[in-house]
CSV table of N, CA and C in Angstrom, one decimal:
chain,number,residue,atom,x,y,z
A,1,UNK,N,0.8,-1.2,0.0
A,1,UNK,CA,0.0,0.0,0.0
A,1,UNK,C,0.9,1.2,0.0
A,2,UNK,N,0.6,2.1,-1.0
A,2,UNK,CA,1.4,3.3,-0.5
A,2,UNK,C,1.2,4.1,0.1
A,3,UNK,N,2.6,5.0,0.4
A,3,UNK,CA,2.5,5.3,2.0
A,3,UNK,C,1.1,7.1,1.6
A,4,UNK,N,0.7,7.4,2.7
A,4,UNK,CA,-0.4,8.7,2.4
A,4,UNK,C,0.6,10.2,2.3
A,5,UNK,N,-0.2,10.7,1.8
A,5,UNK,CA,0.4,12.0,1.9
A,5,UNK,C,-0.4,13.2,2.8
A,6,UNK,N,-1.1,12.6,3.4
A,6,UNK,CA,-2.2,13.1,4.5
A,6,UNK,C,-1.3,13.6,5.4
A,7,UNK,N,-1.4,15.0,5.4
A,7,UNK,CA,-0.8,15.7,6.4
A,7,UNK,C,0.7,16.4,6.1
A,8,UNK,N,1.4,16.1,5.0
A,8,UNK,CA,2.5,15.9,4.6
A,8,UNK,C,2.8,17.8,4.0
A,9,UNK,N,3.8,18.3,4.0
A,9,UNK,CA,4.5,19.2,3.3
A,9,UNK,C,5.4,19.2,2.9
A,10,UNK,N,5.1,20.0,1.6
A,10,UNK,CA,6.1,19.6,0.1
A,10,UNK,C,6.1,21.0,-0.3
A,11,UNK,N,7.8,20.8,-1.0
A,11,UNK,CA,7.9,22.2,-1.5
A,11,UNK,C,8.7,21.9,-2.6
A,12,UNK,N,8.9,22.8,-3.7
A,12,UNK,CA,9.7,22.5,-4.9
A,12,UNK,C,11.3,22.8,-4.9
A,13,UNK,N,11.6,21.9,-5.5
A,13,UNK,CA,13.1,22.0,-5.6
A,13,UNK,C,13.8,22.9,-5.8
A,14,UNK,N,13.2,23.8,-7.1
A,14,UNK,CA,13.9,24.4,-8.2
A,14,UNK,C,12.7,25.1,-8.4
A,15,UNK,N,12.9,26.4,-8.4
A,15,UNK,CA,12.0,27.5,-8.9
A,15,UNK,C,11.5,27.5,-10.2
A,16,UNK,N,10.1,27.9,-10.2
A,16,UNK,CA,10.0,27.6,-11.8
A,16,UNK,C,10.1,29.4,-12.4
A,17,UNK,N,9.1,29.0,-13.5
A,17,UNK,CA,9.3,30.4,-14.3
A,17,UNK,C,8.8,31.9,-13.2
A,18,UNK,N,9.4,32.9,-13.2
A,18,UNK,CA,8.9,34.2,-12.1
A,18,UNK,C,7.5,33.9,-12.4
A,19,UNK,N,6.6,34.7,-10.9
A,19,UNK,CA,5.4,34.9,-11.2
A,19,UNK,C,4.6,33.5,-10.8
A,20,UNK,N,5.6,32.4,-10.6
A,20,UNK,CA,4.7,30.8,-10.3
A,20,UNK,C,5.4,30.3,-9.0
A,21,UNK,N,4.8,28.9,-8.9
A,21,UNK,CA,5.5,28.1,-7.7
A,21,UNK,C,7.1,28.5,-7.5
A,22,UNK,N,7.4,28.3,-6.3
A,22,UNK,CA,9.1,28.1,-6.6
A,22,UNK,C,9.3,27.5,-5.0
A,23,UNK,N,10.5,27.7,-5.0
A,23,UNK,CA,11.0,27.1,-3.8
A,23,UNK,C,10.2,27.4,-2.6
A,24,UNK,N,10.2,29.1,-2.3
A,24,UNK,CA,9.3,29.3,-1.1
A,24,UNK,C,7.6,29.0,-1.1
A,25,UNK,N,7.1,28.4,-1.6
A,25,UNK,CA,6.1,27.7,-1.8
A,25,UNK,C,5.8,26.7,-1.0
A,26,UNK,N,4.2,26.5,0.0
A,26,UNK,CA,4.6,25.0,0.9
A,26,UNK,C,3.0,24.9,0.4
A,27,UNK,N,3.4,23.0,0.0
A,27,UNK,CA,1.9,22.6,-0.2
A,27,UNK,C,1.4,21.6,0.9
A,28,UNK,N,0.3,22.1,1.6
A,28,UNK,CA,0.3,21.1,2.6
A,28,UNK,C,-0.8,20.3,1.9
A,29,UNK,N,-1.0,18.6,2.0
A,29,UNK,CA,-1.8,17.9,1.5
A,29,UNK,C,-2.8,17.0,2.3
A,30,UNK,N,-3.5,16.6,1.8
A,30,UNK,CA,-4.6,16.4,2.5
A,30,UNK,C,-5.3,14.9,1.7
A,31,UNK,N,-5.2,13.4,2.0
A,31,UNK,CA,-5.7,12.4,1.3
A,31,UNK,C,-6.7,11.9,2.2
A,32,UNK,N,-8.0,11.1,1.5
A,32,UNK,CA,-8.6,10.1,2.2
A,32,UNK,C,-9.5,9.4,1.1
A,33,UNK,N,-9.3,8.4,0.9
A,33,UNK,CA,-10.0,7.6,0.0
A,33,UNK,C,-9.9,7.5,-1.5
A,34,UNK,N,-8.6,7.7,-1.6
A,34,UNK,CA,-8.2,8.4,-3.2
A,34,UNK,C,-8.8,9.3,-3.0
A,35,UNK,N,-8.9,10.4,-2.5
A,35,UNK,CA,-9.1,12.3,-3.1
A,35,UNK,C,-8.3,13.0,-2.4
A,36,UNK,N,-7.2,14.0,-3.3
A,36,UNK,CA,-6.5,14.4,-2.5
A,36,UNK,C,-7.0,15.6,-2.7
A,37,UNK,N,-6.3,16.5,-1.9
A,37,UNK,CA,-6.1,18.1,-2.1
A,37,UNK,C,-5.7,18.4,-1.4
A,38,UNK,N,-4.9,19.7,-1.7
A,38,UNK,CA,-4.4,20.5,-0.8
A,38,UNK,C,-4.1,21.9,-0.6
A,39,UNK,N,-3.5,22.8,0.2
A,39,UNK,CA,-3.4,24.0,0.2
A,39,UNK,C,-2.4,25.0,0.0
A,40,UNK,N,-1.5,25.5,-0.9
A,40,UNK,CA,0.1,25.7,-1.2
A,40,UNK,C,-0.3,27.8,-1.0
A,41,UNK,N,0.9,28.2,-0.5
A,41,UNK,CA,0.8,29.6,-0.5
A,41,UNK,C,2.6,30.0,-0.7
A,42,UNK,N,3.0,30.9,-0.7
A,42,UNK,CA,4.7,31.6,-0.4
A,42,UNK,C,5.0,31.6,-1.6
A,43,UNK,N,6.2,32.5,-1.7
A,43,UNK,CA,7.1,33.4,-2.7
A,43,UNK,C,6.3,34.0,-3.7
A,44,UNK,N,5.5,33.8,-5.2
A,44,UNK,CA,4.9,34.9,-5.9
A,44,UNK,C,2.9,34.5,-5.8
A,45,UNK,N,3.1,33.1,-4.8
A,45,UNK,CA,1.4,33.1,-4.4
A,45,UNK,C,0.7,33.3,-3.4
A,46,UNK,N,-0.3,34.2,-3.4
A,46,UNK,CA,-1.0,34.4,-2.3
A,46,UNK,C,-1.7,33.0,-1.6
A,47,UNK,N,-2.2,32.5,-2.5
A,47,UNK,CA,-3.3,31.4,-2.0
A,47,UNK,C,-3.8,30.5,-3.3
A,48,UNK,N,-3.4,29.1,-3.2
A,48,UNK,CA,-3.8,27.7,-4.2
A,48,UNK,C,-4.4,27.3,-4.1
A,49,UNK,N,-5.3,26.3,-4.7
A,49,UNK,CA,-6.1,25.1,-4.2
A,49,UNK,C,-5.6,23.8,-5.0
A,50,UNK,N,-5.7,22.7,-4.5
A,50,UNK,CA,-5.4,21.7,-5.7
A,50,UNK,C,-6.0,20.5,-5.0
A,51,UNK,N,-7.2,19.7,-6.3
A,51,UNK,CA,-7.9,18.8,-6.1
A,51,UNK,C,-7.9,17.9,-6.9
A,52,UNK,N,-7.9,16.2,-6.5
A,52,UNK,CA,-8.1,15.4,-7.3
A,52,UNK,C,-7.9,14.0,-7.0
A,53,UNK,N,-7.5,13.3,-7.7
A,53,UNK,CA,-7.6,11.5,-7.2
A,53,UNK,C,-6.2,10.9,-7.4
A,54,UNK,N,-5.8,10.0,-6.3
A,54,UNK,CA,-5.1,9.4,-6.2
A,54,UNK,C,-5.4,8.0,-6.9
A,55,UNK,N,-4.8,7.3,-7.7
A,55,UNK,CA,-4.7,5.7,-7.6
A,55,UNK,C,-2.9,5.3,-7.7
A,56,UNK,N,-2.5,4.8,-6.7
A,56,UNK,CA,-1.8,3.8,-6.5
A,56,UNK,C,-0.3,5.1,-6.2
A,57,UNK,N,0.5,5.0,-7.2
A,57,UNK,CA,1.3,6.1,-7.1
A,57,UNK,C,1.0,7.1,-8.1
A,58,UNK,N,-0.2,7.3,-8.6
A,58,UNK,CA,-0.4,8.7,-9.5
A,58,UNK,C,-1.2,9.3,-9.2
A,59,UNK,N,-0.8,10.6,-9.1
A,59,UNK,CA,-1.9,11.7,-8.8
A,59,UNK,C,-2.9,12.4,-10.0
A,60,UNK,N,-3.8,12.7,-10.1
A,60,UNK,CA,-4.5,13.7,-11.0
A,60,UNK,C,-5.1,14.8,-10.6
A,61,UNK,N,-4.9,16.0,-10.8
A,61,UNK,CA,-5.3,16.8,-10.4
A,61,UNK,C,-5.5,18.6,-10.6
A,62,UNK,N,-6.6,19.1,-10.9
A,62,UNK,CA,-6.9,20.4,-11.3
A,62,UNK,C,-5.8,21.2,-10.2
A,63,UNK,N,-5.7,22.4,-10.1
A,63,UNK,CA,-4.9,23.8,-9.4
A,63,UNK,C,-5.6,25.0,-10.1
A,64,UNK,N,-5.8,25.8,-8.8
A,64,UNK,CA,-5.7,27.1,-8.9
A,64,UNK,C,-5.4,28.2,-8.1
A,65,UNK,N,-4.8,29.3,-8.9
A,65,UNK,CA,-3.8,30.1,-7.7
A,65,UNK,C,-4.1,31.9,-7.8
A,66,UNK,N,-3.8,32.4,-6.5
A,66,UNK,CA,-3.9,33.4,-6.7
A,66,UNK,C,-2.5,34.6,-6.6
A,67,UNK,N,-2.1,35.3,-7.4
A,67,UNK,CA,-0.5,35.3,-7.4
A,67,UNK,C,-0.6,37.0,-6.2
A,68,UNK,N,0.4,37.5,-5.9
A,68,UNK,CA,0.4,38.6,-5.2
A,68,UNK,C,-0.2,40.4,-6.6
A,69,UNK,N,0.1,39.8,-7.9
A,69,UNK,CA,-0.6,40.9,-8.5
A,69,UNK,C,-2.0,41.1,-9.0
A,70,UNK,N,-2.4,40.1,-8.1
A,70,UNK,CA,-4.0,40.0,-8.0
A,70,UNK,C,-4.9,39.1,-8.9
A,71,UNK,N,-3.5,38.7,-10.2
A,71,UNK,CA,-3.9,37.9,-11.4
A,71,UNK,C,-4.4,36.5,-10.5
A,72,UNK,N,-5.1,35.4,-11.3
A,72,UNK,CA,-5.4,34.2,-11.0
A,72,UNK,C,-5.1,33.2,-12.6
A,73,UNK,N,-4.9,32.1,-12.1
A,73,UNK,CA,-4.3,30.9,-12.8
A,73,UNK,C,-5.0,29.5,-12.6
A,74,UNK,N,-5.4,28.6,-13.3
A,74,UNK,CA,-5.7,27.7,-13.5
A,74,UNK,C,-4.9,26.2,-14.6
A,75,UNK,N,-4.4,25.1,-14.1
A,75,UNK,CA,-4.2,24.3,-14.9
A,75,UNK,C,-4.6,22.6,-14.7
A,76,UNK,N,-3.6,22.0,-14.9
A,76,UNK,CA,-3.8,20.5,-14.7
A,76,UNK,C,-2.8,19.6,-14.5
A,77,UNK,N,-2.4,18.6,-13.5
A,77,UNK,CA,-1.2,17.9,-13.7
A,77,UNK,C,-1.3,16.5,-13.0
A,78,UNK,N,-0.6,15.9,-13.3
A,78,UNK,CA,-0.2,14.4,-13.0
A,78,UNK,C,1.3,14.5,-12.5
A,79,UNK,N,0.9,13.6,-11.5
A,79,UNK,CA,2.4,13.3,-10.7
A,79,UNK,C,2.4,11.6,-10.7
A,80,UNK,N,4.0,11.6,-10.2
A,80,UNK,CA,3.9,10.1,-9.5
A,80,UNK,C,4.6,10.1,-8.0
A,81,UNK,N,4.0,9.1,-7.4
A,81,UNK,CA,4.7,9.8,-5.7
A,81,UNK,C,6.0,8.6,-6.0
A,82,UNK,N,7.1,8.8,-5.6
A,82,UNK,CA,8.0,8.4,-5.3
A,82,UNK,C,8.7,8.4,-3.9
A,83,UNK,N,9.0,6.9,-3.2
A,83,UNK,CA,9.5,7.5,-1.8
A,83,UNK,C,11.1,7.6,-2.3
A,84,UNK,N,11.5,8.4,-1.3
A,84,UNK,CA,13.1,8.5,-1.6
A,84,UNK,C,13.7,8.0,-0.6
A,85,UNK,N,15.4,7.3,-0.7
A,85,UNK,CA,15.9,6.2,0.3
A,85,UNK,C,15.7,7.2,1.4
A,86,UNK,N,15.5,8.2,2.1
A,86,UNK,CA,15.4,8.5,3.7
A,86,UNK,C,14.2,8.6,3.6
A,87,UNK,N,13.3,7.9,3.1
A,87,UNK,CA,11.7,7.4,3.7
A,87,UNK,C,10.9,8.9,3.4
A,88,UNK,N,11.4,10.1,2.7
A,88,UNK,CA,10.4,11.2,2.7
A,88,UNK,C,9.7,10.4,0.9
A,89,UNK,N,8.8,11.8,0.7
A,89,UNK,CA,8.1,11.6,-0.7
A,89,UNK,C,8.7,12.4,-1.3
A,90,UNK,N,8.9,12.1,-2.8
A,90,UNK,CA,8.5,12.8,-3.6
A,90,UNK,C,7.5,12.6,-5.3
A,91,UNK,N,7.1,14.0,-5.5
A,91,UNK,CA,6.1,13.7,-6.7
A,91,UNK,C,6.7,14.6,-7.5
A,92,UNK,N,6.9,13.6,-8.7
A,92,UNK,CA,7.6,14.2,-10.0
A,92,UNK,C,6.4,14.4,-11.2
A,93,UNK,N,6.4,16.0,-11.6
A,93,UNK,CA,5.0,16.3,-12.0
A,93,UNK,C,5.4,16.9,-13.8
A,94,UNK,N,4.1,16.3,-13.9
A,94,UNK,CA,3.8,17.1,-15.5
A,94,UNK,C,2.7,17.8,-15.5
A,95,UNK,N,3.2,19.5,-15.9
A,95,UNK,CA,1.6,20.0,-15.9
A,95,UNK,C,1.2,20.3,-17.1
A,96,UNK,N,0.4,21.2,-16.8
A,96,UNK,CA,-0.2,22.7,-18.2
A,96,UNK,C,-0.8,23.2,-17.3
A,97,UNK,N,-0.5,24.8,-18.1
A,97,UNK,CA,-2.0,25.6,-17.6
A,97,UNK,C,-2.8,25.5,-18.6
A,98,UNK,N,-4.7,25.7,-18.0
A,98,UNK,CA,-5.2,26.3,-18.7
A,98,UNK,C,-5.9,27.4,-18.7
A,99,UNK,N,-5.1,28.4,-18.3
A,99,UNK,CA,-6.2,29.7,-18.3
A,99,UNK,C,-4.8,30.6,-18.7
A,100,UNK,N,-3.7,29.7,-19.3
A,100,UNK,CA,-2.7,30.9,-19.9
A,100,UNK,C,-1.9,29.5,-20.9
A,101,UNK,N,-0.8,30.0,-21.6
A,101,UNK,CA,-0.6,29.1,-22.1
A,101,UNK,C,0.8,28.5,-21.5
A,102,UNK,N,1.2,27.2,-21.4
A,102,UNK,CA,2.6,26.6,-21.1
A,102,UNK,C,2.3,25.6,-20.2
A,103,UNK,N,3.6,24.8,-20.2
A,103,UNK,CA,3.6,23.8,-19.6
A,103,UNK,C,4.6,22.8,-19.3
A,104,UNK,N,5.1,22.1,-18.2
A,104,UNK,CA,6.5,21.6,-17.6
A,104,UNK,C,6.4,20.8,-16.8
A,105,UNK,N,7.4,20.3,-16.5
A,105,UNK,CA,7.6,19.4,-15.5
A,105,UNK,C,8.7,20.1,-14.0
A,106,UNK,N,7.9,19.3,-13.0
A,106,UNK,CA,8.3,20.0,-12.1
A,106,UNK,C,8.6,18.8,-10.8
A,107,UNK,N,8.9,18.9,-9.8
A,107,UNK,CA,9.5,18.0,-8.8
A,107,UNK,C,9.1,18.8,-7.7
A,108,UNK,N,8.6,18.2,-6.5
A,108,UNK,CA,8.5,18.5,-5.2
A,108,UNK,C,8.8,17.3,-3.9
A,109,UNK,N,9.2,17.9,-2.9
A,109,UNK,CA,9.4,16.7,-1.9
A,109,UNK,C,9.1,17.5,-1.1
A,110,UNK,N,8.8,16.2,-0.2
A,110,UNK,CA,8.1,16.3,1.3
A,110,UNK,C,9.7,17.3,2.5
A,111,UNK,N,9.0,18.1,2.9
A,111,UNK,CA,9.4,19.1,3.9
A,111,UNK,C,9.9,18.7,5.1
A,112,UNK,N,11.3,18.2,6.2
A,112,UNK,CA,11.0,18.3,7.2
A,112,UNK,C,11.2,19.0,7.9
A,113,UNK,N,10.8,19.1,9.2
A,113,UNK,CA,10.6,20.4,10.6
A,113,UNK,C,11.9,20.8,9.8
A,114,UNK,N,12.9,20.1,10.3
A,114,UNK,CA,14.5,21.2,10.3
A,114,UNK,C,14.2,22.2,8.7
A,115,UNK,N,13.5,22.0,7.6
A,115,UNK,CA,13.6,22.5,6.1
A,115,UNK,C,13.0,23.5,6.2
A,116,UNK,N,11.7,23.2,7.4
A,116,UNK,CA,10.4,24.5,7.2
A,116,UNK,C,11.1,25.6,7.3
């Protein structure tokens, strides 16, 4: 069974393009029953949402964000959760937006105390 992401925080490795996710970003997650979601805020976003279904190690799931220039964003992505040899997670992702154009792949791992 794989392990939950219920309760878990993750943040991205590597900053993506200005204006989006990047390192100071924390997504806290939330699973029960195959449906995840969760809630990500820091560096150019005020406030996320992100919802969708788990099966096995892949994620599916809508996002939307609200950035500090008041703009809003919408897209779509698939992950896979991967555990890594010190027992944290990570999810290696493919997205798009769709309420602008582009689209990438991205990596996040689970957060600990000492990282927050």
């Amino acid at each position: 069974m794989p392990r939950s992401l219920d309760g878990l925080v993750l943040a991205p490795v590597a900053d993506q393009a200005p204006g989006q996710v990047g390192t100071r970003t924390r997504f806290t997650y939330h699973e029960k029953n195959g449906v995840i979601w969760a809630e990500y805020a820091g560096g150019d976003v005020v406030r996320g949402h992100l919802v969708g279904t788990r099966a096995g190690d892949r994620l599916d799931f809508r996002y939307v964000q609200l950035k500090h220039d008041g703009t809003t964003s919408s897209g779509h992505c698939v992950s896979t959760v991967v555990e890594l040899p010190d027992g944290r997670l990570r999810l290696q992702e493919t997205w798009e937006w769709e309420s602008q154009p582009g689209n990438g792949t991205s990596v996040v791992e689970q957060v600990t105390e000492h990282d927050s």
